[in-house]
């Protein structure tokens, strides 16, 4: 590959200012949040629109150059980091406009580089809800969310990112563009190709725009921070809440005592909403299009019945939007505060919701057997059967010595999740972090089908090399 000729063609297509090679400008895009990967790239490209993304892919194909798409760089598996100094890093941040809004169709078409927060805001302007919600929403981009099939805190009611999409515009490795932005809710005309790109982590095509489903804005929300005696009790409470509310549970998040202690220790202004310490908590949120008083009463009844049935030990109901935001801040900062407690070995597992208690118990015992003093912090989307079974280091251990055990603990925890019919990646994807493991846990036929799809769409292997497969 002639790098000078490649760069010259790219500059002619995008303009000099949008082919960035200065190391200090590249640097923030070559590290990811956890510091697990230090990337390399020949240049960072900043196209302005889909036509320029097409031009990039045509030039890349001609020169045989590899291309790594990057959105907000908040991914947690290294998928967005190029690892080769001949790679082109393609950032989508300049494709950040809303193209069309159709309130009667409950849809909106947006460009891939818009932040998730901007997309939520555009929906609010239409008096609609775009329900995808992640702690990284101020930075992550909708294209990155769709490419990684993000989950978040409202999957229980609205589904994953995949479930919120009606159509995509995608630039293929060849430079051809495929568009299906018509906003149809029913279209059974052959294979539903969008699902190939959703969750493909930039290995099959570059998402440049999407038509998203919108929902009615809830008029009332009732939120409680509740102590429960066990993880099993939390699952029972969830099912009762769903039955009693007719499917109005929009959030159901697990918080362990140690997590709450980390937050109250490190997050300024955070405080324990309850007077006594308990081993487990859930953050419950109900949302409805009805009146606030009816929803408040429903939540109150649910908690009283929970106390009578010993499913609830104590609870605090948010009395204002500020208090509701405070409860959510406790949950959403759980990931960040772990950094302040030294090394943290991460897991993003799912198991059937019914097996969640067994998983947490078995995994906790297993990691403690391997390293007494290790501090498990299992938290997250218990309503989806998804917990981040993160492991903070023993207090007196050297951080690097601890982090050297990352692979060993992954094996222990993933082994238990798999034995319960679970997954080693519930919502963060495979990227490069779990690529080798994927090949071990998928059947040969699954790996072969994935390779065939990859080969069909990207025969030269130009898109996001070294990720997923
Ligand atoms: C504090 C915090 C909380 C988080 N909480 C959650 C959570 O609750 N649930 C969850 O699922 N994730 C969560 N994440 C992970 C992360 O935010 C999501 O995976 C998010 O969807 C990534 O979006 P991004 O724009 O940052 O993508 P990037 O990190 O830039 O990229 C992610 C992947 O998508 C590819 N990609 C990016 N843009 C495109 C595109 N336009 N076309 C094709 N491929 C593309 C990249 O190559 C890469 O493989 C969290 C992360 C942080 C830091």
Coordinates of C-alpha atoms and ligand atoms in Angstrom, one line a residue:
X1 CA 0.0 0.0 0.0
X2 CA 1.3 3.4 -1.0
X3 CA 0.5 5.5 2.1
X4 CA 1.3 8.9 0.5
X5 CA -0.9 8.2 -2.5
X6 CA -3.7 7.0 -0.2
X7 CA -3.5 10.2 2.0
X8 CA -3.4 12.3 -1.2
X9 CA -6.6 10.7 -2.5
X10 CA -8.3 11.1 0.9
X11 CA -7.3 14.8 1.2
X12 CA -8.7 15.4 -2.3
X13 CA -12.0 13.8 -1.3
X14 CA -12.5 15.3 2.2
X15 CA -10.3 18.4 2.3
X16 CA -6.9 18.7 4.0
X17 CA -8.4 19.7 7.4
X18 CA -10.4 16.5 7.7
X19 CA -7.6 14.1 7.2
X20 CA -5.8 14.3 10.5
X21 CA -2.4 12.9 11.0
X22 CA -1.0 15.0 13.9
X23 CA -0.2 12.7 16.8
X24 CA -1.6 15.0 19.5
X25 CA -5.0 15.2 17.7
X26 CA -5.1 11.5 17.1
X27 CA -4.1 10.5 20.7
X28 CA -7.5 10.8 22.4
X29 CA -9.0 8.6 19.8
X30 CA -6.5 5.9 20.2
X31 CA -7.1 5.0 23.8
X32 CA -10.4 3.8 25.3
X33 CA -11.8 4.5 28.6
X34 CA -10.5 1.6 30.5
X35 CA -6.9 2.1 29.1
X36 CA -6.8 -1.6 28.0
X37 CA -5.7 -0.8 24.5
X38 CA -3.2 1.7 23.0
X39 CA -4.1 2.0 19.4
X40 CA -2.3 3.1 16.2
X41 CA -3.6 4.7 13.0
X42 CA -2.3 6.3 9.8
X43 CA -4.9 9.0 9.9
X44 CA -8.2 10.1 11.4
X45 CA -10.8 10.9 8.8
X46 CA -13.7 13.3 9.5
X47 CA -16.2 13.1 6.7
X48 CA -19.1 15.6 6.6
X49 CA -21.8 13.4 5.1
X50 CA -22.7 10.0 3.7
X51 CA -21.3 10.8 0.3
X52 CA -17.9 11.5 1.8
X53 CA -18.1 8.2 3.8
X54 CA -18.8 6.5 0.4
X55 CA -15.8 8.3 -1.1
X56 CA -13.6 7.1 1.8
X57 CA -14.7 3.5 1.4
X58 CA -14.1 3.6 -2.4
X59 CA -10.6 5.0 -1.9
X60 CA -9.9 2.5 0.9
X61 CA -11.0 -0.4 -1.4
X62 CA -8.8 0.9 -4.2
X63 CA -5.7 1.1 -1.9
X64 CA -6.5 -2.0 0.2
X65 CA -6.6 0.2 3.4
X66 CA -8.4 -1.0 6.5
X67 CA -11.0 1.3 8.1
X68 CA -12.1 1.4 11.8
X69 CA -15.3 3.3 12.5
X70 CA -15.5 5.2 15.7
X71 CA -18.5 7.0 17.3
X72 CA -18.2 8.5 20.8
X73 CA -15.4 6.2 21.8
X74 CA -17.2 5.0 24.9
X75 CA -17.3 1.3 23.9
X76 CA -16.0 -1.0 26.6
X77 CA -14.5 -3.9 24.5
X78 CA -12.0 -2.0 22.4
X79 CA -14.0 -2.3 19.2
X80 CA -13.5 1.3 18.2
X81 CA -9.7 1.3 18.6
X82 CA -7.5 0.8 15.5
X83 CA -4.5 -1.4 16.3
X84 CA -2.3 -1.0 13.1
X85 CA -0.4 2.1 12.0
X86 CA -1.7 1.5 8.4
X87 CA -5.4 1.7 9.5
X88 CA -7.7 4.6 8.9
X89 CA -9.8 5.8 11.8
X90 CA -13.2 7.0 10.5
X91 CA -15.0 9.3 12.9
X92 CA -18.7 10.1 12.3
X93 CA -19.1 13.1 14.6
X94 CA -19.7 15.6 11.7
X95 CA -22.8 13.6 10.5
X96 CA -24.8 14.9 13.4
X97 CA -28.1 16.3 12.0
X98 CA -31.7 15.2 12.3
X99 CA -32.9 14.6 8.8
X100 CA -36.7 14.1 9.2
X101 CA -39.2 13.9 12.0
X102 CA -42.6 12.3 11.5
X103 CA -44.7 12.6 14.6
X104 CA -47.7 10.8 13.0
X105 CA -45.5 7.8 12.2
X106 CA -43.7 8.1 15.5
X107 CA -40.3 8.1 13.8
X108 CA -37.3 10.3 13.3
X109 CA -34.4 9.9 10.9
X110 CA -31.0 10.9 12.3
X111 CA -27.4 10.8 11.2
X112 CA -25.1 8.4 12.9
X113 CA -22.8 10.9 14.6
X114 CA -25.5 12.6 16.7
X115 CA -25.0 12.0 20.4
X116 CA -27.6 9.8 22.1
X117 CA -28.4 12.8 24.2
X118 CA -29.2 14.9 21.1
X119 CA -31.4 12.2 19.8
X120 CA -33.3 12.0 23.0
X121 CA -33.6 15.8 23.0
X122 CA -35.0 15.9 19.4
X123 CA -37.6 13.3 20.4
X124 CA -38.6 15.5 23.4
X125 CA -39.1 18.4 21.1
X126 CA -41.6 16.3 19.2
X127 CA -43.2 15.4 22.6
X128 CA -42.1 11.8 22.1
X129 CA -39.7 9.5 23.9
X130 CA -36.6 7.8 22.5
X131 CA -36.1 5.4 25.3
X132 CA -32.5 4.3 24.8
X133 CA -30.7 5.5 28.0
X134 CA -27.1 4.9 29.0
X135 CA -24.8 6.6 31.5
X136 CA -22.6 7.5 28.6
X137 CA -25.4 9.2 26.6
X138 CA -23.8 12.7 26.6
X139 CA -20.8 11.3 24.6
X140 CA -21.8 8.1 22.8
X141 CA -23.3 8.4 19.3
X142 CA -26.4 6.8 17.9
X143 CA -24.3 5.1 15.2
X144 CA -22.1 3.6 17.9
X145 CA -25.2 2.6 19.9
X146 CA -26.7 0.7 16.9
X147 CA -23.4 -0.8 15.9
X148 CA -23.0 -2.2 19.4
X149 CA -26.7 -2.9 19.9
X150 CA -26.5 -1.1 23.2
X151 CA -28.8 -2.0 26.1
X152 CA -29.1 0.4 29.1
X153 CA -31.7 1.0 31.7
X154 CA -35.0 0.7 29.8
X155 CA -34.5 -2.5 27.9
X156 CA -37.1 -4.1 30.2
X157 CA -39.9 -2.1 28.7
X158 CA -38.6 -1.0 25.2
X159 CA -35.9 -3.5 24.2
X160 CA -32.3 -3.1 23.1
X161 CA -31.1 -0.6 20.5
X162 CA -31.9 -3.3 17.9
X163 CA -35.6 -3.1 18.8
X164 CA -35.7 0.7 18.3
X165 CA -34.7 0.8 14.7
X166 CA -37.0 0.7 11.6
X167 CA -34.3 1.3 9.0
X168 CA -30.7 2.1 8.3
X169 CA -28.5 3.8 5.8
X170 CA -25.2 1.9 5.5
X171 CA -22.0 2.5 3.5
X172 CA -20.7 -0.9 2.5
X173 CA -17.0 -1.9 2.3
X174 CA -17.3 -1.5 -1.5
X175 CA -18.4 2.1 -1.2
X176 CA -21.9 1.2 -2.3
X177 CA -24.7 2.7 -0.1
X178 CA -27.8 0.8 1.1
X179 CA -30.7 2.7 2.4
X180 CA -33.9 1.6 4.0
X181 CA -35.1 4.7 5.8
X182 CA -38.8 4.5 4.8
X183 CA -40.0 4.1 8.4
X184 CA -42.1 1.0 7.8
X185 CA -43.3 -1.0 10.8
X186 CA -44.2 -4.0 8.6
X187 CA -42.1 -5.1 5.7
X188 CA -41.7 -8.8 5.2
X189 CA -39.9 -8.7 1.9
X190 CA -37.1 -11.1 2.3
X191 CA -34.2 -11.0 4.7
X192 CA -34.3 -8.2 7.2
X193 CA -30.9 -6.9 6.4
X194 CA -30.7 -4.1 9.0
X195 CA -30.3 -6.8 11.7
X196 CA -27.0 -7.8 10.1
X197 CA -25.5 -4.3 10.8
X198 CA -27.1 -3.8 14.2
X199 CA -24.6 -5.2 16.7
X200 CA -22.0 -5.9 14.1
X201 CA -19.5 -3.4 15.7
X202 CA -18.4 -1.8 12.5
X203 CA -17.2 -5.1 10.9
X204 CA -19.9 -5.2 8.2
X205 CA -20.6 -1.6 7.1
X206 CA -20.6 2.0 8.2
X207 CA -23.9 3.1 9.6
X208 CA -24.5 6.7 8.4
X209 CA -28.2 7.2 9.4
X210 CA -31.1 5.5 11.0
X211 CA -34.8 5.8 11.2
X212 CA -35.8 5.3 14.9
X213 CA -39.0 4.3 16.6
X214 CA -40.4 6.9 19.0
X215 CA -42.9 6.3 21.8
X216 CA -45.5 8.3 23.7
X217 CA -43.9 10.4 26.5
X218 CA -44.8 9.1 29.9
X219 CA -46.9 11.6 31.8
X220 CA -46.1 10.1 35.2
X221 CA -43.1 8.4 36.8
X222 CA -42.8 6.8 40.2
X223 CA -39.4 5.8 41.5
X224 CA -38.3 4.0 44.6
X225 CA -35.0 2.8 46.1
X226 CA -35.9 -0.4 47.9
X227 CA -34.0 -2.8 50.1
X228 CA -34.6 -6.5 49.4
X229 CA -33.5 -9.5 51.3
X230 CA -31.9 -11.4 48.4
X231 CA -31.5 -11.4 44.6
X232 CA -34.2 -14.0 44.4
X233 CA -36.6 -11.7 46.3
X234 CA -35.7 -8.9 43.8
X235 CA -36.8 -11.1 40.9
X236 CA -40.1 -12.0 42.7
X237 CA -40.7 -8.3 43.3
X238 CA -40.1 -7.5 39.6
X239 CA -42.7 -10.1 38.5
X240 CA -45.2 -8.8 41.0
X241 CA -44.5 -5.2 39.8
X242 CA -45.1 -6.2 36.2
X243 CA -48.3 -8.0 37.0
X244 CA -49.7 -5.3 39.2
X245 CA -48.8 -2.4 36.8
X246 CA -49.7 -4.1 33.5
X247 CA -46.2 -3.8 32.1
X248 CA -45.4 -0.3 33.3
X249 CA -42.1 -1.2 34.9
X250 CA -39.5 0.8 32.9
X251 CA -36.5 0.4 35.2
X252 CA -35.4 -2.3 37.6
X253 CA -31.8 -2.1 38.6
X254 CA -29.8 -4.1 41.2
X255 CA -27.5 -2.2 43.6
X256 CA -25.3 -4.2 46.1
X257 CA -24.5 -2.7 49.5
X258 CA -20.8 -2.5 48.6
X259 CA -21.7 -0.5 45.4
X260 CA -23.8 1.9 47.5
X261 CA -20.9 2.3 49.9
X262 CA -18.5 3.1 47.0
X263 CA -20.9 5.7 45.7
X264 CA -21.6 7.5 49.0
X265 CA -17.8 7.5 49.6
X266 CA -16.8 8.9 46.3
X267 CA -19.7 10.8 44.7
X268 CA -20.0 14.3 46.1
X269 CA -23.4 14.8 47.8
X270 CA -24.5 11.2 47.4
X271 CA -26.2 9.7 50.5
X272 CA -27.8 6.4 51.4
X273 CA -31.6 6.9 51.0
X274 CA -32.3 4.5 53.8
X275 CA -31.5 4.6 57.5
X276 CA -30.2 1.1 57.9
X277 CA -27.7 -0.9 55.8
X278 CA -29.0 -3.8 53.7
X279 CA -27.2 -6.3 51.5
X280 CA -29.2 -5.7 48.3
X281 CA -31.2 -2.8 46.8
X282 CA -33.3 -2.3 43.7
X283 CA -34.1 0.9 41.9
X284 CA -37.7 0.5 40.6
X285 CA -39.3 2.9 38.2
X286 CA -42.8 2.8 36.9
X287 CA -43.9 5.0 34.0
X288 CA -47.4 5.6 32.6
X289 CA -49.5 7.9 30.4
X290 CA -52.0 8.2 33.3
X291 CA -52.0 10.5 36.3
X292 CA -49.2 10.8 38.9
X293 CA -51.4 10.0 41.8
X294 CA -52.6 6.7 40.4
X295 CA -49.0 5.6 39.7
X296 CA -47.9 6.8 43.1
X297 CA -50.6 4.7 44.7
X298 CA -49.7 1.7 42.6
X299 CA -46.1 1.9 43.7
X300 CA -47.1 2.4 47.3
X301 CA -49.4 -0.7 47.2
X302 CA -46.7 -2.7 45.6
X303 CA -44.1 -1.8 48.3
X304 CA -46.6 -2.5 51.1
X305 CA -47.5 -5.9 49.7
X306 CA -43.8 -6.5 49.2
X307 CA -43.1 -5.8 52.9
X308 CA -46.0 -8.1 54.0
X309 CA -44.5 -10.9 51.8
X310 CA -41.0 -10.2 53.0
X311 CA -39.8 -9.3 49.6
X312 CA -39.1 -5.7 50.7
X313 CA -37.2 -4.7 53.8
X314 CA -37.4 -1.0 53.5
X315 CA -37.7 1.6 50.8
X316 CA -37.7 5.3 49.9
X317 CA -40.1 6.7 47.3
X318 CA -38.8 9.7 45.3
X319 CA -40.9 12.7 46.3
X320 CA -39.6 15.1 43.6
X321 CA -37.8 15.1 40.3
X322 CA -34.6 16.0 42.2
X323 CA -34.9 13.0 44.5
X324 CA -35.6 10.8 41.5
X325 CA -32.5 12.1 39.8
X326 CA -30.5 11.5 43.0
X327 CA -31.7 7.9 43.1
X328 CA -30.6 7.4 39.5
X329 CA -27.3 9.1 40.1
X330 CA -26.6 6.5 42.8
X331 CA -27.1 3.8 40.1
X332 CA -25.4 5.5 37.2
X333 CA -22.2 6.3 39.0
X334 CA -21.7 2.7 40.2
X335 CA -19.4 2.0 37.3
X336 CA -17.3 5.2 37.7
X337 CA -16.7 5.0 41.4
X338 CA -15.1 1.6 41.1
X339 CA -12.1 3.2 39.6
X340 CA -11.6 5.0 42.9
X341 CA -11.3 1.7 44.7
X342 CA -8.3 0.4 42.7
X343 CA -8.2 -2.2 40.0
X344 CA -11.6 -3.5 38.8
X345 CA -12.0 -6.6 36.6
X346 CA -15.2 -6.3 34.6
X347 CA -17.8 -8.7 33.4
X348 CA -21.0 -8.1 31.4
X349 CA -22.9 -11.3 31.7
X350 CA -26.4 -12.4 31.3
X351 CA -28.3 -15.4 32.5
X352 CA -32.0 -16.2 32.4
X353 CA -33.6 -13.9 35.0
X354 CA -34.6 -16.9 37.0
X355 CA -31.0 -18.0 37.4
X356 CA -29.7 -14.6 38.5
X357 CA -29.6 -15.4 42.2
X358 CA -27.8 -18.7 41.6
X359 CA -25.3 -17.0 39.3
X360 CA -24.4 -14.3 41.7
X361 CA -24.1 -16.7 44.6
X362 CA -21.9 -19.2 42.7
X363 CA -19.7 -16.6 41.1
X364 CA -19.2 -14.8 44.4
X365 CA -18.1 -18.0 46.2
X366 CA -15.8 -19.0 43.3
X367 CA -13.9 -15.7 43.1
X368 CA -13.6 -15.5 46.9
X369 CA -12.1 -19.0 46.9
X370 CA -9.6 -18.0 44.3
X371 CA -8.7 -14.7 46.0
X372 CA -9.9 -14.0 49.5
X373 CA -10.4 -10.3 50.0
X374 CA -11.6 -9.7 46.4
X375 CA -14.7 -7.4 46.4
X376 CA -17.5 -8.4 44.0
X377 CA -19.7 -5.5 43.0
X378 CA -22.6 -7.2 40.9
X379 CA -24.9 -4.5 39.7
X380 CA -27.2 -3.4 36.9
X381 CA -30.0 -4.5 34.7
X382 CA -31.3 -7.5 36.7
X383 CA -34.7 -7.2 35.0
X384 CA -33.0 -8.2 31.8
X385 CA -30.9 -10.9 33.4
X386 CA -27.8 -8.7 32.9
X387 CA -25.4 -7.9 35.7
X388 CA -22.0 -6.3 35.5
X389 CA -20.2 -8.7 37.8
X390 CA -17.3 -6.4 38.5
X391 CA -14.6 -7.4 40.9
X392 CA -12.8 -4.7 42.9
X393 CA -9.3 -5.6 44.1
X394 CA -8.5 -6.6 47.7
X395 CA -7.8 -3.4 49.6
X396 CA -4.1 -4.2 50.3
X397 CA -3.1 -5.7 47.0
X398 CA -0.9 -4.2 44.3
X399 CA -3.2 -3.0 41.4
X400 CA -1.0 -4.3 38.6
X401 CA -0.6 -7.7 40.3
X402 CA -4.4 -7.8 40.6
X403 CA -5.1 -6.8 37.0
X404 CA -2.8 -9.5 35.8
X405 CA -5.5 -11.9 37.0
X406 CA -8.1 -10.5 34.6
X407 CA -8.1 -13.5 32.3
X408 CA -8.2 -16.0 35.1
X409 CA -11.2 -14.3 36.7
X410 CA -13.0 -14.0 33.3
X411 CA -12.6 -17.7 32.9
X412 CA -14.1 -18.4 36.4
X413 CA -17.1 -16.0 36.0
X414 CA -17.8 -16.8 32.3
X415 CA -17.7 -20.5 33.0
X416 CA -20.4 -20.1 35.6
X417 CA -22.5 -17.9 33.4
X418 CA -22.2 -20.4 30.5
X419 CA -23.1 -23.3 32.8
X420 CA -26.4 -21.5 33.5
X421 CA -27.1 -21.0 29.8
X422 CA -25.8 -17.4 30.0
X423 CA -23.7 -15.1 27.8
X424 CA -20.3 -13.6 28.3
X425 CA -21.4 -10.3 26.7
X426 CA -24.9 -9.1 27.4
X427 CA -24.7 -5.6 26.0
X428 CA -21.1 -4.4 25.5
X429 CA -20.3 -6.6 22.5
X430 CA -17.2 -8.6 21.6
X431 CA -14.7 -6.0 20.1
X432 CA -11.2 -7.2 20.6
X433 CA -11.5 -7.9 24.3
X434 CA -13.6 -11.1 23.9
X435 CA -12.7 -12.1 20.4
X436 CA -10.6 -15.1 21.3
X437 CA -13.2 -16.3 23.8
X438 CA -16.0 -16.0 21.2
X439 CA -14.3 -18.6 19.1
X440 CA -14.2 -20.9 22.1
X441 CA -17.8 -20.6 23.1
X442 CA -19.6 -20.5 19.8
X443 CA -20.3 -23.7 17.9
X444 CA -18.2 -24.3 14.7
X445 CA -21.4 -23.8 12.6
X446 CA -22.1 -20.5 14.3
X447 CA -18.5 -19.3 13.6
X448 CA -18.8 -20.5 10.0
X449 CA -22.0 -18.6 9.4
X450 CA -20.5 -15.4 10.9
X451 CA -17.4 -15.8 8.7
X452 CA -19.6 -16.3 5.6
X453 CA -21.6 -13.1 6.4
X454 CA -18.4 -11.2 6.9
X455 CA -16.9 -12.5 3.7
X456 CA -20.1 -11.7 1.7
X457 CA -20.2 -8.1 2.9
X458 CA -16.5 -7.4 3.3
X459 CA -14.6 -9.8 1.1
X460 CA -11.3 -8.0 1.4
X461 CA -11.5 -7.8 5.2
X462 CA -11.2 -4.0 5.3
X463 CA -13.7 -3.1 7.9
X464 CA -12.6 -3.1 11.6
X465 CA -10.0 -5.9 11.3
X466 CA -9.4 -8.0 14.4
X467 CA -12.8 -7.3 15.9
X468 CA -15.4 -10.0 16.7
X469 CA -14.0 -12.6 14.3
Ligands
LIG1 C1 -20.2 5.2 31.8 C2 -20.6 4.2 30.8 C3 -21.8 3.6 30.9 C4 -22.2 2.7 29.9 N1 -23.4 2.1 30.0 C5 -23.8 1.2 29.1 C6 -25.0 0.5 29.2 O1 -25.8 0.7 30.1 N2 -25.4 -0.3 28.2 C7 -24.6 -0.5 27.1 O2 -25.0 -1.3 26.2 N3 -23.4 0.1 27.0 C8 -23.0 0.9 27.9 N4 -21.7 1.5 27.8 C9 -20.9 1.2 26.6 C10 -21.0 2.2 25.5 O3 -21.4 3.5 25.9 C11 -21.9 1.7 24.4 O4 -21.4 0.5 23.8 C12 -22.2 2.7 23.3 O5 -23.3 2.2 22.5 C13 -21.0 2.9 22.3 O6 -21.3 4.1 21.5 P1 -20.1 4.9 20.9 O7 -20.7 6.0 20.0 O8 -19.3 5.5 22.0 O9 -19.3 3.9 20.1 P2 -17.7 3.5 20.0 O10 -17.3 3.2 21.3 O11 -17.1 4.7 19.3 O12 -17.8 2.3 19.1 C14 -18.4 1.1 19.5 C15 -18.4 0.1 18.3 O13 -19.2 0.5 17.3 C16 -18.5 0.7 16.1 N5 -19.1 1.9 15.5 C17 -19.2 3.2 16.0 N6 -19.9 4.0 15.2 C18 -20.2 3.2 14.1 C19 -20.9 3.5 12.9 N7 -21.5 4.7 12.7 N8 -21.0 2.5 12.0 C20 -20.5 1.3 12.2 N9 -19.8 1.0 13.3 C21 -19.7 1.9 14.3 C22 -17.1 0.8 16.5 O14 -16.2 0.4 15.5 C23 -17.0 -0.1 17.7 O15 -16.8 -1.4 17.3 C24 -21.3 2.4 28.8 C25 -20.1 3.1 28.7 C26 -19.7 4.0 29.6 C27 -18.4 4.7 29.5

